[in-house]
Tab-separated table of C-alpha atoms and ligand atoms in Angstrom:
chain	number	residue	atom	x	y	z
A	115	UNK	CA	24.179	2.893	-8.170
A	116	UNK	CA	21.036	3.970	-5.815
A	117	UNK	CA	19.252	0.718	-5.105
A	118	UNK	CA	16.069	-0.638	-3.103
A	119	UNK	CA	16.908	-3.512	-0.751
A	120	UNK	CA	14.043	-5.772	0.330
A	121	UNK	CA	14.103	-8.119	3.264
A	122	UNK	CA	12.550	-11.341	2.465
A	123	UNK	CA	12.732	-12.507	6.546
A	124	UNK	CA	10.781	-8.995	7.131
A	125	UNK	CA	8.121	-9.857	4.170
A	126	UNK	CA	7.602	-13.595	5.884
A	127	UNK	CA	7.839	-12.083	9.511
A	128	UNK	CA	4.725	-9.844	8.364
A	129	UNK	CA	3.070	-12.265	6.598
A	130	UNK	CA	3.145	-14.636	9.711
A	131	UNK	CA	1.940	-11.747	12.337
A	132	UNK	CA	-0.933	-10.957	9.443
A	133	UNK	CA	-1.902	-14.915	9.208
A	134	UNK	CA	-1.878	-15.581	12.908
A	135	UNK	CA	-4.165	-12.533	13.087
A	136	UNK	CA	-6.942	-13.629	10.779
A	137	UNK	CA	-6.646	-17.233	11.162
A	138	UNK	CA	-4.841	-18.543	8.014
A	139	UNK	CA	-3.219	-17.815	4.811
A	140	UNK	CA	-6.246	-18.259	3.048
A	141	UNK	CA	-7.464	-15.028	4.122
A	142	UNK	CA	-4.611	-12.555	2.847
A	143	UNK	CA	-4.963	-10.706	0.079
A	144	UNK	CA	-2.119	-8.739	-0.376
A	145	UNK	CA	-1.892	-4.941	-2.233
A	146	UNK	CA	0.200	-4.764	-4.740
A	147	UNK	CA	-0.907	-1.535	-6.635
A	148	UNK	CA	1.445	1.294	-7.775
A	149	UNK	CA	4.508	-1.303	-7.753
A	150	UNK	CA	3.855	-2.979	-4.846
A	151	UNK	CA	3.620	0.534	-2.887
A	152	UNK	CA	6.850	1.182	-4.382
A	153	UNK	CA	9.052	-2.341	-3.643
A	154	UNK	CA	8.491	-4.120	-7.385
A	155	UNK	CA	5.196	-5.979	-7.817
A	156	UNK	CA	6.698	-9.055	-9.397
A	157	UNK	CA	8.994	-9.450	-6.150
A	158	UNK	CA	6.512	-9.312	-3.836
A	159	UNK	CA	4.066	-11.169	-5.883
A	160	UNK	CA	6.639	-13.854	-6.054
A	161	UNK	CA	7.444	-14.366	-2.329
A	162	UNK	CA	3.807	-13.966	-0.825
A	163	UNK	CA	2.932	-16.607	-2.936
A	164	UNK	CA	5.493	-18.429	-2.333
A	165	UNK	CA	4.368	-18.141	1.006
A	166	UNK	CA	0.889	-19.319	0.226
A	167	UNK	CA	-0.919	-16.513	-0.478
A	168	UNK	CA	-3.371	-17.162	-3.401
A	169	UNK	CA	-5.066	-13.460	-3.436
A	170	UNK	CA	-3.669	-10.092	-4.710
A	171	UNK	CA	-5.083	-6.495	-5.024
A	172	UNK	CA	-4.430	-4.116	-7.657
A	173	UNK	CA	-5.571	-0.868	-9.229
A	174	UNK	CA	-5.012	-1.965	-12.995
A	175	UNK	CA	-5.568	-4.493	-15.221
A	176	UNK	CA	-2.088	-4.043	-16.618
A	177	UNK	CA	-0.573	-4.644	-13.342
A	178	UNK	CA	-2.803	-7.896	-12.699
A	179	UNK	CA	-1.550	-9.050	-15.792
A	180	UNK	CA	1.928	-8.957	-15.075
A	181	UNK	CA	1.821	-11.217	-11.889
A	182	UNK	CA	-0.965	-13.408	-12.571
A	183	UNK	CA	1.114	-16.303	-12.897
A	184	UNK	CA	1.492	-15.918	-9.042
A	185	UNK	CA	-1.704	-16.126	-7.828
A	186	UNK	CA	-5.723	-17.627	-7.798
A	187	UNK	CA	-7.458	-14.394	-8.558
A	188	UNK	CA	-6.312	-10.709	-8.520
A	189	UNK	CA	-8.952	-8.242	-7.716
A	190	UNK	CA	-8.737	-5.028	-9.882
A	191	UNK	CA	-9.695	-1.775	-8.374
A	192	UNK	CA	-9.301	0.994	-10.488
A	193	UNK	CA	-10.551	-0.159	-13.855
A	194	UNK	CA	-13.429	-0.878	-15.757
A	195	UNK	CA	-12.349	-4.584	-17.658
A	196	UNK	CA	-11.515	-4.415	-20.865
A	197	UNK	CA	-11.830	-8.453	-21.256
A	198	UNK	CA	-12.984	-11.331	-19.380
A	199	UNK	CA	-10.117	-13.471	-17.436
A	200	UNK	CA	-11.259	-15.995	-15.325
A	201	UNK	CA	-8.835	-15.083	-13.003
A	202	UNK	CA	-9.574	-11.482	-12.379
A	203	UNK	CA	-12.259	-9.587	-10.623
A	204	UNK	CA	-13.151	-5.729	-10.644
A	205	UNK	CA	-14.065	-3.798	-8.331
A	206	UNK	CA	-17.324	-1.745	-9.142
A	207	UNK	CA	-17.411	1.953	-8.017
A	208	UNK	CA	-21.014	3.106	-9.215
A	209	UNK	CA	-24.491	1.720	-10.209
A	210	UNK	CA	-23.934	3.347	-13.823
A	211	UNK	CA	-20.354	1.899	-14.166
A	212	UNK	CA	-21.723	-1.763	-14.162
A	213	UNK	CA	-23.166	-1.285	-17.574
A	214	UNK	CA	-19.666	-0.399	-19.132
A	215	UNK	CA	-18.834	-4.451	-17.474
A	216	UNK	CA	-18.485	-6.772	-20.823
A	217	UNK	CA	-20.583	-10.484	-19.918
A	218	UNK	CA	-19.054	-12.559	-18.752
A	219	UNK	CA	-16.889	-10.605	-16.413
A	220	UNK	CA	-16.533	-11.299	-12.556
A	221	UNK	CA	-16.856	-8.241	-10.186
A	222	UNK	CA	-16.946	-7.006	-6.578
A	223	UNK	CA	-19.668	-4.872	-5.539
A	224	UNK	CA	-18.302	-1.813	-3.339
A	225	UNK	CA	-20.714	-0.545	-1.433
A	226	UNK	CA	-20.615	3.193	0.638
A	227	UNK	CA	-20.355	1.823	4.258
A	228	UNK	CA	-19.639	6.080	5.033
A	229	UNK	CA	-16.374	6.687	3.362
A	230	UNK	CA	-18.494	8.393	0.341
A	231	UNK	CA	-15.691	8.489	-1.793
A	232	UNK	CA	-16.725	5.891	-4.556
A	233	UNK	CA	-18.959	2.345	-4.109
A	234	UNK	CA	-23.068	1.798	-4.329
A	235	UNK	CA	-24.875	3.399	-1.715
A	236	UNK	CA	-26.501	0.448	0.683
A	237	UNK	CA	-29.990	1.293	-0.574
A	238	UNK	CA	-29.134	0.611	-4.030
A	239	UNK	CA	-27.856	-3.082	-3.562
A	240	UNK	CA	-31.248	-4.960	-5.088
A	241	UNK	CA	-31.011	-2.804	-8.157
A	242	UNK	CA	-27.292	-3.586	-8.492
A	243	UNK	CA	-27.534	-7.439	-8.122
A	244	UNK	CA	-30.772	-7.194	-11.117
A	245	UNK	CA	-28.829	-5.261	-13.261
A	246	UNK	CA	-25.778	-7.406	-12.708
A	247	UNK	CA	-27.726	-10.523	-13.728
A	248	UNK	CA	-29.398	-8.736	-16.495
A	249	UNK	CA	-25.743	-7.861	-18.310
A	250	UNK	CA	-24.167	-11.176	-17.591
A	251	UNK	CA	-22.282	-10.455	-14.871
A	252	UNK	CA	-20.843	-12.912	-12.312
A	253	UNK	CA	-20.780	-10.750	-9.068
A	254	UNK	CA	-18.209	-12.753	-6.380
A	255	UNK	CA	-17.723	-10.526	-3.742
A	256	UNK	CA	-19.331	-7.843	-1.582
A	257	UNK	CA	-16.873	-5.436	-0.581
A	258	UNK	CA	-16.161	-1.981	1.590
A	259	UNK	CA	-13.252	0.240	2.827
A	260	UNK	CA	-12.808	1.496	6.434
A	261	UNK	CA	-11.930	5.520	6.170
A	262	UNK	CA	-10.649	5.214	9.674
A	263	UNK	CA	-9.467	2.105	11.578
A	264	UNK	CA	-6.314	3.403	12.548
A	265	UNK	CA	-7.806	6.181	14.837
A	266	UNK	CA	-9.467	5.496	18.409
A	267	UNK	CA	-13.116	6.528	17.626
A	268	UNK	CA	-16.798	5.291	17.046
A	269	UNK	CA	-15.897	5.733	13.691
A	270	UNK	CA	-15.048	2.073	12.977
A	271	UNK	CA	-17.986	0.911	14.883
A	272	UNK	CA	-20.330	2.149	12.632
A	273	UNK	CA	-18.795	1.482	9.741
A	274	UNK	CA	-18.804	-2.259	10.903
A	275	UNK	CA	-22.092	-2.272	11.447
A	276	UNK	CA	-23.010	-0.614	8.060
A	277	UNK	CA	-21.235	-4.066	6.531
A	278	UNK	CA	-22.751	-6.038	8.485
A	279	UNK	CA	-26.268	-4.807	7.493
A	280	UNK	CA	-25.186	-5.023	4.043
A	281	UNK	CA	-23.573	-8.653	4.514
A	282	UNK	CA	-27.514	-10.068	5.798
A	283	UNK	CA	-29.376	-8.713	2.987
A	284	UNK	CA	-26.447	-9.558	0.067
A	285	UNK	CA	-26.325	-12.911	1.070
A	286	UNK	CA	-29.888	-13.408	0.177
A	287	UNK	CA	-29.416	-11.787	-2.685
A	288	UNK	CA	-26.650	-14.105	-3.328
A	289	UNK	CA	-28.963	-17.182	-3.043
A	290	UNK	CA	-30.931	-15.593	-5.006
A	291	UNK	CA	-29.018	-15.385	-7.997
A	292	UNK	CA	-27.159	-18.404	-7.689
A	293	UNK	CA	-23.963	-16.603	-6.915
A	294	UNK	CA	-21.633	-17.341	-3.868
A	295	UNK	CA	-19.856	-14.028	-2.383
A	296	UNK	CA	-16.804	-13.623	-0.427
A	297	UNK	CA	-17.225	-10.391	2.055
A	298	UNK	CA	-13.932	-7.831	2.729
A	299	UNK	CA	-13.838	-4.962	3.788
A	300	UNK	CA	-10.466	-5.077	6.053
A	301	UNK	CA	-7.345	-3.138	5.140
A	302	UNK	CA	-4.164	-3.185	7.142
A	303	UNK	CA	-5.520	-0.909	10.285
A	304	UNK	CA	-8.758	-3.013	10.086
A	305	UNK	CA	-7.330	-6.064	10.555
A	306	UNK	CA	-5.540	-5.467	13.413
A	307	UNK	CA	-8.376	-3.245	15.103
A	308	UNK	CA	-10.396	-6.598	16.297
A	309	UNK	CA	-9.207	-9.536	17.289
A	310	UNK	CA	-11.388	-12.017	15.445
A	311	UNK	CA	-11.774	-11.687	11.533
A	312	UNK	CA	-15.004	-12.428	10.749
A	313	UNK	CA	-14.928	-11.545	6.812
A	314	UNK	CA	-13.545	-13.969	4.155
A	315	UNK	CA	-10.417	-11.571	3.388
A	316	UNK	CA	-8.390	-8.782	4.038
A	317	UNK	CA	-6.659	-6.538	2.088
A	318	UNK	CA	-3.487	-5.852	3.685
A	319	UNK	CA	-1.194	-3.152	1.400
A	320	UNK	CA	0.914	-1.100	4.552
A	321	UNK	CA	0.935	-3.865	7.333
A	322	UNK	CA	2.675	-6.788	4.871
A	323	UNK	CA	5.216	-3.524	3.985
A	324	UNK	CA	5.907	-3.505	8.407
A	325	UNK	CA	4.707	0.155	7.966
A	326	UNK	CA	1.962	0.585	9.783
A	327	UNK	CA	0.819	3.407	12.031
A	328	UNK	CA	-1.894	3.329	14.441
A	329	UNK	CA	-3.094	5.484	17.194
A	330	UNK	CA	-0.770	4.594	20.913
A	331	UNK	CA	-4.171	3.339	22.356
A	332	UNK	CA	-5.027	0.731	19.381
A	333	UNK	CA	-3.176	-2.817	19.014
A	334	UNK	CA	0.505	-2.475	18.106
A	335	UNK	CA	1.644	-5.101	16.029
A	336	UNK	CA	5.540	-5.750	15.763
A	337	UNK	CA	5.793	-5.329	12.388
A	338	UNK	CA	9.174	-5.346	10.734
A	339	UNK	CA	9.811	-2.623	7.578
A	340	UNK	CA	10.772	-4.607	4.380
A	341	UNK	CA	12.093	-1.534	2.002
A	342	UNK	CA	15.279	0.349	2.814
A	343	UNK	CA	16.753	2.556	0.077
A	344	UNK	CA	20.461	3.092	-0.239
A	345	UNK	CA	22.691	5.533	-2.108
A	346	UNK	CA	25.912	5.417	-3.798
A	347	UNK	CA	28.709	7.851	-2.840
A	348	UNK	CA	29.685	10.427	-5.866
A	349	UNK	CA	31.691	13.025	-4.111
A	350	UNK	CA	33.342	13.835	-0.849
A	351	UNK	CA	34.885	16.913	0.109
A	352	UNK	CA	35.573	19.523	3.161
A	353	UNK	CA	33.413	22.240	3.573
A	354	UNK	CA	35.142	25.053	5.049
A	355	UNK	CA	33.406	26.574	7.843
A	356	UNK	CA	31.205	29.463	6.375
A	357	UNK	CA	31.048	27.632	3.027
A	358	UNK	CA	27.429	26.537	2.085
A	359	UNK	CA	26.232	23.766	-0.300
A	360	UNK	CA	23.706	23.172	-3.155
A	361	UNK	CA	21.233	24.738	-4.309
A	362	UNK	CA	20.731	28.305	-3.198
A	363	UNK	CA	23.378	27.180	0.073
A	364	UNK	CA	20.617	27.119	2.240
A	365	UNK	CA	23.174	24.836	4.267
A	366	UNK	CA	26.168	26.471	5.384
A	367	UNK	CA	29.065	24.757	7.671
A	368	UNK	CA	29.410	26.117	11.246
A	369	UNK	CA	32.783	24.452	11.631
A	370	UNK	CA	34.883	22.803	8.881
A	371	UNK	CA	32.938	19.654	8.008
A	372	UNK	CA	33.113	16.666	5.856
A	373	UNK	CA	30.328	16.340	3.233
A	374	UNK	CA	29.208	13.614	0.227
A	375	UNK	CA	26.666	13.163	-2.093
A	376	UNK	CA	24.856	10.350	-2.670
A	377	UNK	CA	23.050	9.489	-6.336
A	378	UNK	CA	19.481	9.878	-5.371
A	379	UNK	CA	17.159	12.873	-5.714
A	380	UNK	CA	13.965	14.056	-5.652
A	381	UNK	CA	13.267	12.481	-9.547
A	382	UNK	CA	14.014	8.622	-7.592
A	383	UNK	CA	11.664	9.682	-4.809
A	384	UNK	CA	13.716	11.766	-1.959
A	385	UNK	CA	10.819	14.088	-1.493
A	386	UNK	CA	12.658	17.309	-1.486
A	387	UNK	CA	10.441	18.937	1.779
A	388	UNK	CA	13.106	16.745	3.683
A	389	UNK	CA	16.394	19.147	2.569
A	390	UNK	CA	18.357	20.443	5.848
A	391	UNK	CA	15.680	18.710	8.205
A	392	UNK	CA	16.508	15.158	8.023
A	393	UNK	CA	18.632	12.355	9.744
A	394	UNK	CA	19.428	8.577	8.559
A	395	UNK	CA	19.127	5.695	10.797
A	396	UNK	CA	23.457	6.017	10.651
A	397	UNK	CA	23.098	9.912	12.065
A	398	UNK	CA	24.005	11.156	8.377
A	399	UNK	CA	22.688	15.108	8.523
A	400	UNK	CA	21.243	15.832	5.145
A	401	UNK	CA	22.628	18.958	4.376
A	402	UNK	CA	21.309	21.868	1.645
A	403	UNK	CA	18.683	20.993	-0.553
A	404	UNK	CA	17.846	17.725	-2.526
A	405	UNK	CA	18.711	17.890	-5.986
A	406	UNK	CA	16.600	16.330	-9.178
A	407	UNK	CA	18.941	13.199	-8.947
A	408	UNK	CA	21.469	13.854	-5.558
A	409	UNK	CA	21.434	14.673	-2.043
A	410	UNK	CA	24.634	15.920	0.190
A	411	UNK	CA	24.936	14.174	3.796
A	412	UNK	CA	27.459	15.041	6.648
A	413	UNK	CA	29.445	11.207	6.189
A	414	UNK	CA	32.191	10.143	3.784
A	415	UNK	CA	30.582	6.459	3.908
A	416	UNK	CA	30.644	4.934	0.649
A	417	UNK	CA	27.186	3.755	0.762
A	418	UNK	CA	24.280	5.252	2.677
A	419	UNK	CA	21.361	3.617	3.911
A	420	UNK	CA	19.113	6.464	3.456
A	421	UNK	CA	15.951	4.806	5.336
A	422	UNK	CA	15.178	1.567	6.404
A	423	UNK	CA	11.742	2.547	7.384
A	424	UNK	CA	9.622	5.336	5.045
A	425	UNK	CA	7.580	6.351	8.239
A	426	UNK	CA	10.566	8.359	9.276
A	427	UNK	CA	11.430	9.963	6.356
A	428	UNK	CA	7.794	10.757	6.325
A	429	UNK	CA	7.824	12.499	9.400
A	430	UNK	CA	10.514	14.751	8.151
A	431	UNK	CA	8.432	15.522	4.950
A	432	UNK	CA	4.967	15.897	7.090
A	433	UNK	CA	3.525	13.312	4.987
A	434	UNK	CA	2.902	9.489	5.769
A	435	UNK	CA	5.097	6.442	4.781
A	436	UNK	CA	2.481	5.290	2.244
A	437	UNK	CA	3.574	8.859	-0.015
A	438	UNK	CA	7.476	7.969	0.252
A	439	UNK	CA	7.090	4.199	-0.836
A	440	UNK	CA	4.280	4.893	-3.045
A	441	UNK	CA	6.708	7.547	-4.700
A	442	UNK	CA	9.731	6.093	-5.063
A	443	UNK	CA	11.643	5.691	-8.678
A	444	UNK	CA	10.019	2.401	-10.523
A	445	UNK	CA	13.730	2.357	-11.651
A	446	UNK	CA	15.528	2.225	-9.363
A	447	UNK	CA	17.409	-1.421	-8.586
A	448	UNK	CA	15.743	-3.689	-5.922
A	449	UNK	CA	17.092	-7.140	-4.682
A	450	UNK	CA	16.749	-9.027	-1.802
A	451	UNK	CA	19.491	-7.994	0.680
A	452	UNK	CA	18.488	-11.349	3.671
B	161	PLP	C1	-4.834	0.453	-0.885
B	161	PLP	C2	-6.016	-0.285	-0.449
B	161	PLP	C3	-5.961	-1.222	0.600
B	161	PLP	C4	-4.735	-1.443	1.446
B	161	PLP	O1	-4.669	-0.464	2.453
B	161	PLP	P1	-3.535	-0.546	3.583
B	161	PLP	O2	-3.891	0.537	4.517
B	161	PLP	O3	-2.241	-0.290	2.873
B	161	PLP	O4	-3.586	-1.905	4.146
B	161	PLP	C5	-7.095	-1.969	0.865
B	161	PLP	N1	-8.229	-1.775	0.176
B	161	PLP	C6	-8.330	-0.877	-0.816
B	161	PLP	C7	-9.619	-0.707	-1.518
B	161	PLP	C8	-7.239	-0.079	-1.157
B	161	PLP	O5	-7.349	0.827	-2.121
């Protein structure tokens, strides 16, 4: 059977590179939405805590609930909270959402620093922190996303200083209402842009995966992929030359030519933009098109590592590694291969 294998060393490896960076454990938070981008949340959740980390990001409250056991507080993204759990915080996307917040509940305050896809704009920050108060509310955190860390611009500059504004004026605020705030607004490309972390936490999804792209010019951590997804053999045979395989034989054999198909498709996340253009890590040719739930390669190797690193699948799809991970089959089997 097609399985996920996950590399525990790689996952600690990460996790050390990440720690060194912004000067402890106690600073990670580490993604975990949509599966763990695709690895198995419960996995991960297990081993970065077992590592130490005490922090974990997710978009729903059904996905903090299934590893809360693992960690000190799990901060929701994408949902309003149904329930108050001492253990969770939300992240809020709009004044108007906070009135939907039952008391009681803890939150994050995401605030526009110029990505202007959802969070308060900076101007409305003294109305949020009344209104907050006035429902009940137990506001914890002050938080932002970077739209571009990853690129060489003045992009991130401004950004920062954005924050930062927003940072002076929430902390009085804080005092003010008796509430003490932790300040993020770090993801993996952000950490690694500066060298000194001067928020509470970072929210590291990509760079505790050892995926992480920046631009040549911008700090190059040596990250190590965790994920590589292998196939099971179902088939060999010879193609004659001139014969062609799969759908529509889009592939056809210039010489006579040894083919095999593996037990993963499209349906388990083999996005299917990568038919006749792609190459394992092995030199296995994929050859035709990808099937719902197979793919032909030019090997007779009873197992196939198909990647060990989503970026370069990616490249072969024209998409980035965050799309293959994020997509691959929830059921597929993962286990810990070192
Ligand atoms: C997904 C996500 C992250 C993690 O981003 P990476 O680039 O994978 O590190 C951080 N913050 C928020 C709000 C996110 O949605």
């Amino acid at each position: 059977m097609a399985s996920i294998k996950l590399s525990r060393e790689a996952l600690v490896h990460n996790l050390d590179i990440i720690a060194h960076q912004v000067g402890g454990k106690d600073k990670i938070a580490v993604v975990l939405k949509d599966n763990a981008y695709g690895h198995g949340a419960e996995m991960i959740a297990e081993a970065a805590s077992q590592y130490g980390v005490t922090q974990a990001v997710v978009r729903l409250e059904r996905e903090a609930e299934q590893i809360a056991d693992f960690f000190e507080n799990i901060l929701i993204l994408g949902q309003v909270a149904t329930f108050v759990n001492p253990k969770f915080s939300y992240a809020v996307n709009s004044l108007e959402e906070i009135s939907s917040y039952p008391c009681g509940a803890r939150v994050e305050l995401k605030i526009d620093t110029g990505m202007h896809r959802h969070g308060i704009h900076p101007s409305q920050l003294e109305d949020a922190f009344a209104l907050m108060a006035q429902l009940g509310l137990v506001c914890i955190g002050i938080m932002s996303h970077y739209r571009s860390a990853d690129t060489l611009s003045s992009e991130w500059f401004w950004q920062r200083r954005n924050f930062d504004e927003v940072k002076t004026r929430a902390l009085k605020l804080g005092q003010q209402y008796g509430w003490s705030l932790r300040f993020h607004i770090a993801n993996s490309a952000g950490t690694f842009r500066t060298a000194q972390c001067n928020d509470d936490m970072v929210r590291v999804g990509i760079a505790l995966y050892g995926c992480l792209e920046m631009d040549d010019t911008l700090p190059q951590p040596a990250l190590k992929s965790v994920l590589s997804l292998w196939g099971n053999k179902i088939a060999t045979r010879l193609l004659k030359a001139g014969e062609r395989i799969g759908y529509n034989g889009i592939y056809e054999a210039q010489e006579d030519e040894v083919v095999s198909t593996y037990d993963l498709g499209y349906a388990n996340g083999l996005d299917r933009l990568a038919s006749n253009r792609y190459a394992t890590p092995s030199g296995a040719i994929l050859r035709g098109r990808i099937s719902m739930d197979c793919a032909s390669f030019s090997t007779d190797s009873e197992t196939l590592m198909i990647f060990n690193n989503a970026n370069e699948y990616a490249r072969a799809v024209g998409t980035i590694g965050y799309e293959i991970l994020a997509c691959l089959d929830k059921n597929l089997k993962r286990e810990w291969s070192i």
